[in-house]
PDB file of C-alpha atoms in Angstrom:
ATOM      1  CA  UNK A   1       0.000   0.000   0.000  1.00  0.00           C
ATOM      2  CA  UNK A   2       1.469   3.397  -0.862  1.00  0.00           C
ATOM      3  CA  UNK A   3       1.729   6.510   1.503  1.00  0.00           C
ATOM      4  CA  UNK A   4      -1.127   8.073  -0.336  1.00  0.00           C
ATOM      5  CA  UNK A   5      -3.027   4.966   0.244  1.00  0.00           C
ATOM      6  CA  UNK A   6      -2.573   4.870   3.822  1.00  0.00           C
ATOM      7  CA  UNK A   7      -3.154   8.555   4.258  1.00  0.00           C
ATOM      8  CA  UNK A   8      -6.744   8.116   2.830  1.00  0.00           C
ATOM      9  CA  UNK A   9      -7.052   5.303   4.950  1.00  0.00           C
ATOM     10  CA  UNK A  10      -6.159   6.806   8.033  1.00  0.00           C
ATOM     11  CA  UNK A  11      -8.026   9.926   6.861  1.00  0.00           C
ATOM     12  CA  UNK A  12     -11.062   7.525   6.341  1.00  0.00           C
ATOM     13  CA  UNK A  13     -10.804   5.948   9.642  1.00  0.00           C
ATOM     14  CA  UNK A  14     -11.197   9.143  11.430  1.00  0.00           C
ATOM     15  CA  UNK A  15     -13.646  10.690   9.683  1.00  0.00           C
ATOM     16  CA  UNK A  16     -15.864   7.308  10.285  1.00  0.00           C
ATOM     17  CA  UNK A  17     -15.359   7.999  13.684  1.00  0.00           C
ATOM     18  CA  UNK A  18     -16.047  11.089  13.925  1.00  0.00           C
ATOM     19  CA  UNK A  19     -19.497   9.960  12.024  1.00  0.00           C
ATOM     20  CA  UNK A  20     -20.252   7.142  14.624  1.00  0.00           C
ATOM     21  CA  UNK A  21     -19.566  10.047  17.621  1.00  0.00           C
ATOM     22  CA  UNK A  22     -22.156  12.074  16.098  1.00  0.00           C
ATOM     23  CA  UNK A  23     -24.328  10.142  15.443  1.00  0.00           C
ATOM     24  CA  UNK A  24     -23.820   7.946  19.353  1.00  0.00           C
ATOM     25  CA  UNK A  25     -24.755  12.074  20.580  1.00  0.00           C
ATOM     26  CA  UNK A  26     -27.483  12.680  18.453  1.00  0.00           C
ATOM     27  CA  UNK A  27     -29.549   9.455  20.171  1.00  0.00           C
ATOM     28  CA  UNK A  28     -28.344   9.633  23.476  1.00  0.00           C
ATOM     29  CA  UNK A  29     -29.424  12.967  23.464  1.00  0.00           C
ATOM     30  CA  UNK A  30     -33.158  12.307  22.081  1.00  0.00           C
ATOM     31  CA  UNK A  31     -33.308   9.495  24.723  1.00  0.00           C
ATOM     32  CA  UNK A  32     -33.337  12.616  27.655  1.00  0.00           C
ATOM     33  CA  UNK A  33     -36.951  13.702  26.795  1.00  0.00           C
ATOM     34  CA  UNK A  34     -38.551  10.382  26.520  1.00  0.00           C
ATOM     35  CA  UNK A  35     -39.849  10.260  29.783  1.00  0.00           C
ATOM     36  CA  UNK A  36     -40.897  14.073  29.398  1.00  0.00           C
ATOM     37  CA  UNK A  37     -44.503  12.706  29.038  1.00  0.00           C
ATOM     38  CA  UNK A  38     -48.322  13.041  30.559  1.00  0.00           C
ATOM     39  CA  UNK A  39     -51.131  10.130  30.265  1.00  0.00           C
ATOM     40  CA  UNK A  40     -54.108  10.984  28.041  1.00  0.00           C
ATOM     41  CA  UNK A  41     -57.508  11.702  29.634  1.00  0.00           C
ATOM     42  CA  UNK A  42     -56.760  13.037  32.830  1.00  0.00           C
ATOM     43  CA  UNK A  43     -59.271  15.191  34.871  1.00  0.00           C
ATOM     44  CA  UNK A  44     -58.242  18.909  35.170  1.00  0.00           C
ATOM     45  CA  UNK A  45     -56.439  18.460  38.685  1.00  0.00           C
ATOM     46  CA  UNK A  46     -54.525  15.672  37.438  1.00  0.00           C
ATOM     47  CA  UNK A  47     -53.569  17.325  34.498  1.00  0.00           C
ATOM     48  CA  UNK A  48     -51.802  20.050  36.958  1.00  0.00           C
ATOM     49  CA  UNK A  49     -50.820  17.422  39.472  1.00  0.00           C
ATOM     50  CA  UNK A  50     -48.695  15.464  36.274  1.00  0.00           C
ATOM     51  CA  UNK A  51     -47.468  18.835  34.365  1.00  0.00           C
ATOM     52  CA  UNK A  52     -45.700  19.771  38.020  1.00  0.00           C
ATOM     53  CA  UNK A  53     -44.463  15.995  38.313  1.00  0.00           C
ATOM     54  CA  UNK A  54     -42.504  16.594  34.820  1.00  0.00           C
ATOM     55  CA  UNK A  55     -40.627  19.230  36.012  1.00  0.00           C
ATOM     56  CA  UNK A  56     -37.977  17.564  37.740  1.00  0.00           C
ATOM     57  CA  UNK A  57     -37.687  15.618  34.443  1.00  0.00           C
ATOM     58  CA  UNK A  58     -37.474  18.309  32.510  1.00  0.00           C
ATOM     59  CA  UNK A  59     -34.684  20.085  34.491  1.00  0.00           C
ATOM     60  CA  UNK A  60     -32.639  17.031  34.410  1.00  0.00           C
ATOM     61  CA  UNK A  61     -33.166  16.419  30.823  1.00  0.00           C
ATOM     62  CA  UNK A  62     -32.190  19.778  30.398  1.00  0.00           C
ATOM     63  CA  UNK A  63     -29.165  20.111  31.899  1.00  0.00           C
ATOM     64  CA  UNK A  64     -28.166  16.634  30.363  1.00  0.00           C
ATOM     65  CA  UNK A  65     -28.438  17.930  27.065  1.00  0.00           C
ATOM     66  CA  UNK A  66     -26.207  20.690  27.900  1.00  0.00           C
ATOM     67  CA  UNK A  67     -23.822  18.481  29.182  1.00  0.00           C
ATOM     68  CA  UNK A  68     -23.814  15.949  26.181  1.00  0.00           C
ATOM     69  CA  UNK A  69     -23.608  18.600  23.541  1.00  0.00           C
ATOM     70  CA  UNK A  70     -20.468  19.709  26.025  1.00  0.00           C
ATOM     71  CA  UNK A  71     -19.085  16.060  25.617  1.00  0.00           C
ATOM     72  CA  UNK A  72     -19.583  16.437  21.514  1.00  0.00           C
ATOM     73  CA  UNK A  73     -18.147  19.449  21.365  1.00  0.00           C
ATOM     74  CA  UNK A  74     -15.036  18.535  22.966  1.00  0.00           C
ATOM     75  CA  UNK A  75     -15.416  15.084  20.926  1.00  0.00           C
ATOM     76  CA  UNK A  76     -15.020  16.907  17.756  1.00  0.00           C
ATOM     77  CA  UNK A  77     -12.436  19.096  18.892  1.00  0.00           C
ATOM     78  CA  UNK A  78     -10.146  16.496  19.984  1.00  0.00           C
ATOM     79  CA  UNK A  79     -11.125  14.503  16.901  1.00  0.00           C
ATOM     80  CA  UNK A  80     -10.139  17.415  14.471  1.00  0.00           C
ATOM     81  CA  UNK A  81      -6.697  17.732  14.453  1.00  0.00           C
ATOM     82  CA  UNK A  82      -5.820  14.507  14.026  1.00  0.00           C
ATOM     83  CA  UNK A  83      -4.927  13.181  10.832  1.00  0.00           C
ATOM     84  CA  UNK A  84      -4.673   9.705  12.116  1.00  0.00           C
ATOM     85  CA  UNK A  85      -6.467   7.510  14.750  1.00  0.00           C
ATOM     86  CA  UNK A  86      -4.607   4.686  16.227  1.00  0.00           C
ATOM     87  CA  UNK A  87      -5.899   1.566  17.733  1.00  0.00           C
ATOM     88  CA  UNK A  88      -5.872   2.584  21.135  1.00  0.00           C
ATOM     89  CA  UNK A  89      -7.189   5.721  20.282  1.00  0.00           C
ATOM     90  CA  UNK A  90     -10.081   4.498  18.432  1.00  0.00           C
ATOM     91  CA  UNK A  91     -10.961   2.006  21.524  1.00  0.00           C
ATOM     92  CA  UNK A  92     -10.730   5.023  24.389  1.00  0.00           C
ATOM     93  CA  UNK A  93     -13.147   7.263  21.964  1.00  0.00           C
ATOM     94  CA  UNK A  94     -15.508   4.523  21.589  1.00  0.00           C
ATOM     95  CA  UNK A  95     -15.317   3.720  25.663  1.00  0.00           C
ATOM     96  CA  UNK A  96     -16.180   7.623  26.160  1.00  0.00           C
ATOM     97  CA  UNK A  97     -18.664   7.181  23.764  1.00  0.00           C
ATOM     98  CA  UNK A  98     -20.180   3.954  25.699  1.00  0.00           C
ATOM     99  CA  UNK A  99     -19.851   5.928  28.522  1.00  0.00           C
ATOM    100  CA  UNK A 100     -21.864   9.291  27.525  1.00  0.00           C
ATOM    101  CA  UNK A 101     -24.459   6.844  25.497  1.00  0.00           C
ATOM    102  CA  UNK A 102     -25.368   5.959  29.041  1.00  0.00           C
ATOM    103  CA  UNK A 103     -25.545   9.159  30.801  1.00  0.00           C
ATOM    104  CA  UNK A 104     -29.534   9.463  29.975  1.00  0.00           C
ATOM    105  CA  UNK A 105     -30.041   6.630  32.852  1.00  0.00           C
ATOM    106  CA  UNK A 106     -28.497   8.350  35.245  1.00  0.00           C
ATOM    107  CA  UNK A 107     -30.270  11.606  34.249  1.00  0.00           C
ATOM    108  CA  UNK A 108     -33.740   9.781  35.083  1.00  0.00           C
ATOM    109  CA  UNK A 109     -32.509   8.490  37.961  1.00  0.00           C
ATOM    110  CA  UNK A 110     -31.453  12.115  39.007  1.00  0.00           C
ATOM    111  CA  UNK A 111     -34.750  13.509  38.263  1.00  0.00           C
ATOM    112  CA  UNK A 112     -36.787  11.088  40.721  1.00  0.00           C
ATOM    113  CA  UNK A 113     -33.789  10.101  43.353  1.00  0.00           C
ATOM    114  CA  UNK A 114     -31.438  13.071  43.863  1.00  0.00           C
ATOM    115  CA  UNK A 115     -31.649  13.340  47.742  1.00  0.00           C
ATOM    116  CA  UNK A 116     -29.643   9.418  47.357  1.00  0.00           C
ATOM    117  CA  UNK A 117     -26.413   9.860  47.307  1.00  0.00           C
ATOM    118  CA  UNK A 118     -26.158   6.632  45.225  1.00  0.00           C
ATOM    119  CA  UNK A 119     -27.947   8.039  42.281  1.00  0.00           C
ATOM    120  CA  UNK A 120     -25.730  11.374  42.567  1.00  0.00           C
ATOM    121  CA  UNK A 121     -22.505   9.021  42.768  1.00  0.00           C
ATOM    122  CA  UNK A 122     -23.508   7.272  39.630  1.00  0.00           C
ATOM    123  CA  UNK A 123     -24.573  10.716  37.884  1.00  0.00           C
ATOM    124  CA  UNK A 124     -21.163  12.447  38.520  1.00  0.00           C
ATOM    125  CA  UNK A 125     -19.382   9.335  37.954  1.00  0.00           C
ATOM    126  CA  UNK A 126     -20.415   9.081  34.815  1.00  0.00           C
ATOM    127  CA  UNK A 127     -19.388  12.261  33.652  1.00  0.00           C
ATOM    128  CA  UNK A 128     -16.248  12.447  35.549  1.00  0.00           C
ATOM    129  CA  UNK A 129     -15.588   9.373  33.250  1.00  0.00           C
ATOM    130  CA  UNK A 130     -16.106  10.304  29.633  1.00  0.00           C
ATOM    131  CA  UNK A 131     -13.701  13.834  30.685  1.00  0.00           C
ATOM    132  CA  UNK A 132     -11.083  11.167  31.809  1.00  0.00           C
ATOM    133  CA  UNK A 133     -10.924   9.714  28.600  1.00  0.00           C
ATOM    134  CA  UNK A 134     -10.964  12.551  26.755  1.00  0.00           C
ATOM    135  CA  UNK A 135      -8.068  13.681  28.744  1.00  0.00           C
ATOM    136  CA  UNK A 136      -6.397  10.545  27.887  1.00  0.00           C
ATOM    137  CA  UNK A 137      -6.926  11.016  24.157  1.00  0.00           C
ATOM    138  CA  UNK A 138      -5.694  14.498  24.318  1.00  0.00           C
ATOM    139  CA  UNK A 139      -2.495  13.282  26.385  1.00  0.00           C
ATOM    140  CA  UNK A 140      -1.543  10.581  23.688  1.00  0.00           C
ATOM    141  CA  UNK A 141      -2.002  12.689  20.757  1.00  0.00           C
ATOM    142  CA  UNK A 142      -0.600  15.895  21.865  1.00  0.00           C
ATOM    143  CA  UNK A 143       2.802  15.391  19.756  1.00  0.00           C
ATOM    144  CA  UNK A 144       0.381  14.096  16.977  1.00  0.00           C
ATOM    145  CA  UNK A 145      -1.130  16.832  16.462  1.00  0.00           C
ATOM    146  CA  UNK A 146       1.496  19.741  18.253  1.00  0.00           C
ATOM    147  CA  UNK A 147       4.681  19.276  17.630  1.00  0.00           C
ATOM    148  CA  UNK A 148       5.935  22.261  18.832  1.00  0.00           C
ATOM    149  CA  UNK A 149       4.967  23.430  22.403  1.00  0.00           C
ATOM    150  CA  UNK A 150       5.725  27.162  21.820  1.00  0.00           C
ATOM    151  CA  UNK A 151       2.436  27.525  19.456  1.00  0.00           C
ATOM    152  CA  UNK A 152      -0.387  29.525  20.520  1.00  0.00           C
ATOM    153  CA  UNK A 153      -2.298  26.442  19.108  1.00  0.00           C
ATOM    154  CA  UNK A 154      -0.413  24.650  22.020  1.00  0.00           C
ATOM    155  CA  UNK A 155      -1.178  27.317  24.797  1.00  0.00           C
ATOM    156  CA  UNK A 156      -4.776  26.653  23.872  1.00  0.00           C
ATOM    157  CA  UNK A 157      -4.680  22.535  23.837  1.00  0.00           C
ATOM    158  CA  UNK A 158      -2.900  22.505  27.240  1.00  0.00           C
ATOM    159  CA  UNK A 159      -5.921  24.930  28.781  1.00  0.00           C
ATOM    160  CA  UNK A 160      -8.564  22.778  27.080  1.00  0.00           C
ATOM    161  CA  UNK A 161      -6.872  19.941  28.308  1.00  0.00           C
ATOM    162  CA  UNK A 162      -6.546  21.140  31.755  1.00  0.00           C
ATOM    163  CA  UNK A 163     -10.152  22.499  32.077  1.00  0.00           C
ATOM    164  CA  UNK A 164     -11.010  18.860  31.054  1.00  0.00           C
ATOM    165  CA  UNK A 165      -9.119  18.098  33.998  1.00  0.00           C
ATOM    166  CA  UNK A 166     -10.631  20.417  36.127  1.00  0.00           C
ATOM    167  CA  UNK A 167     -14.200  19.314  35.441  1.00  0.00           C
ATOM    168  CA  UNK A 168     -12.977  15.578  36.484  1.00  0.00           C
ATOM    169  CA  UNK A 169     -11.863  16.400  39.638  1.00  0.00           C
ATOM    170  CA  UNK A 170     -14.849  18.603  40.503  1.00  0.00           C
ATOM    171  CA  UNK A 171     -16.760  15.711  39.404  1.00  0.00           C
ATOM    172  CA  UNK A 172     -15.007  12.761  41.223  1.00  0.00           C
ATOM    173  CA  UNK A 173     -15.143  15.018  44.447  1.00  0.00           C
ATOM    174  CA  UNK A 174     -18.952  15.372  44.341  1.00  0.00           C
ATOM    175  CA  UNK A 175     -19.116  11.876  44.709  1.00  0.00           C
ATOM    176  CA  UNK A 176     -17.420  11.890  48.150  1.00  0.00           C
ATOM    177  CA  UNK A 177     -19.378  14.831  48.940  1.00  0.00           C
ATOM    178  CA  UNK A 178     -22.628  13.034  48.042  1.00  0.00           C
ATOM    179  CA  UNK A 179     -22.411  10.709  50.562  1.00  0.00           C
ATOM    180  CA  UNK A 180     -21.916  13.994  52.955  1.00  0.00           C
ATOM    181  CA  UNK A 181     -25.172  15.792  51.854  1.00  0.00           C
ATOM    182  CA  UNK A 182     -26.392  15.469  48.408  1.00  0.00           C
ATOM    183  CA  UNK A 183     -27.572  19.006  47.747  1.00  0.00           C
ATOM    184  CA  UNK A 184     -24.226  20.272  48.566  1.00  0.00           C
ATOM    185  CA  UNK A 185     -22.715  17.649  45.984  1.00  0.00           C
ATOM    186  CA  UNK A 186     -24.527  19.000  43.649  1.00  0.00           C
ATOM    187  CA  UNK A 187     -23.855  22.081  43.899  1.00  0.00           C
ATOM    188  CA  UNK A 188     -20.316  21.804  43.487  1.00  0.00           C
ATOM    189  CA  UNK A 189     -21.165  20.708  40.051  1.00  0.00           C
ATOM    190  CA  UNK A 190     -21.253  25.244  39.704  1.00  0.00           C
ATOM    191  CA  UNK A 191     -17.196  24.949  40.278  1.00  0.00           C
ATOM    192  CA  UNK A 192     -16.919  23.674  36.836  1.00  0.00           C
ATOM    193  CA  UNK A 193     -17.704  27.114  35.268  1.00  0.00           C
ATOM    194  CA  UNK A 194     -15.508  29.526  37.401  1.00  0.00           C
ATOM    195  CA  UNK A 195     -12.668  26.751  37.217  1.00  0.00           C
ATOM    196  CA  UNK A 196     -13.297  27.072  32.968  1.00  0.00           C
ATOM    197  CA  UNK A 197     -12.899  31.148  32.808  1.00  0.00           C
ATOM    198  CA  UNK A 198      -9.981  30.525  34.997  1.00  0.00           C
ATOM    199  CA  UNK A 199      -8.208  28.159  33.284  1.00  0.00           C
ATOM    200  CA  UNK A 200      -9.041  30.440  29.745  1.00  0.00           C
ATOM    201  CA  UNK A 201      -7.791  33.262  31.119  1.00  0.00           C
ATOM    202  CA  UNK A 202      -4.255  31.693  32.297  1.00  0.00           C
ATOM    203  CA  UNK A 203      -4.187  30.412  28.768  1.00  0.00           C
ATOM    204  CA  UNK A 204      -4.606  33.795  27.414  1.00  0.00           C
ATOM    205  CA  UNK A 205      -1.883  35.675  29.675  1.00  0.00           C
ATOM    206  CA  UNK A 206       0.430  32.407  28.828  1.00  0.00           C
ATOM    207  CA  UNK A 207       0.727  31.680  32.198  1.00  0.00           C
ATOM    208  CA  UNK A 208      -0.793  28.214  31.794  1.00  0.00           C
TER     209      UNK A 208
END
């Protein structure tokens, strides 16, 4: 097989991957508002009494959504550079994908058992997860795709790479937390976004 050859196929590779990821996304995130639902032929009191009973649902589904389209957005940016995808790469992405392709489960179970600090463990889990691996893709691929560390493009993989980071440990410590108090655990969850802007804005000053 020539070079050419093996650049298409390597080429080809990714982009099929990059397919499957979307497409593993797409469903997992029309799964979160299947249980966003109200029986026919309810009386007008049970029509409220449901509609309020959806709302947890709703919220969960919700902020699922945001995080899975978080998860593909990172997918594809990790996925971009790369003009190759080896075997071990191509088994962590689909493992993250397994992963997020699951996360609708522990939405529901969110949405009906928050105050157990089982369900929140499971939740936060789950996420800290799929940021793990992409972590781990970004580590093995960094001279792949970087060769040089002094690139701006390199100031900016190293802070996506270590918000990535962040957002796992925040994560992972929720679950310790959860067995604490679960409300609290959750909202640790909010240290993702101040720990983001922080990380950016090192990356920007090049002091990251």
């Amino acid at each position: 097989m020539t070079d050419a050859s093996v650049e298409a196929t390597s080429r080809a590779d990714r982009e099929r991957l990059v397919t499957l990821s979307d497409g593993i996304y797409a469903i997992a995130m029309t799964l979160l508002v299947l249980d966003l639902r109200i029986p026919q032929h309810l009386d007008d009191e049970a029509f409220r009494d449901a509609l309020r009973s959806t709302w947890p649902n709703l919220g969960s589904a919700a902020l699922s959504f945001a995080v899975l389209a978080g998860f593909w957005r990172d997918q594809r940016r990790i996925l971009a550079p790369l003009s190759a995808v080896s075997p071990l790469v191509t088994r962590l992405t689909l493992l993250g994908l397994g992963l997020a392709a699951v996360l609708p489960y522990p939405t529901t179970l969110l949405a009906e058992y928050a105050s157990h600090p089982q369900t929140i463990a499971l939740y936060a889990g789950t996420i800290a997860a799929v940021d793990a691996v992409h972590v781990t893709v970004l580590l093995l691929t960094r001279r792949q795709t970087l060769p040089s560390p002094d690139t701006a493009a390199s100031a900016a993989r190293r802070a996506f790479t270590a918000q990535l980071v962040a957002s796992t440990v925040v994560f992972t410590v929720s679950i310790a937390v959860a067995f604490y108090d679960t409300g609290i655990a959750m909202l640790t969850w909010i240290a993702v976004i101040p720990a983001h802007h922080f990380i950016a804005y090192r990356g920007r000053t090049g002091k990251l």
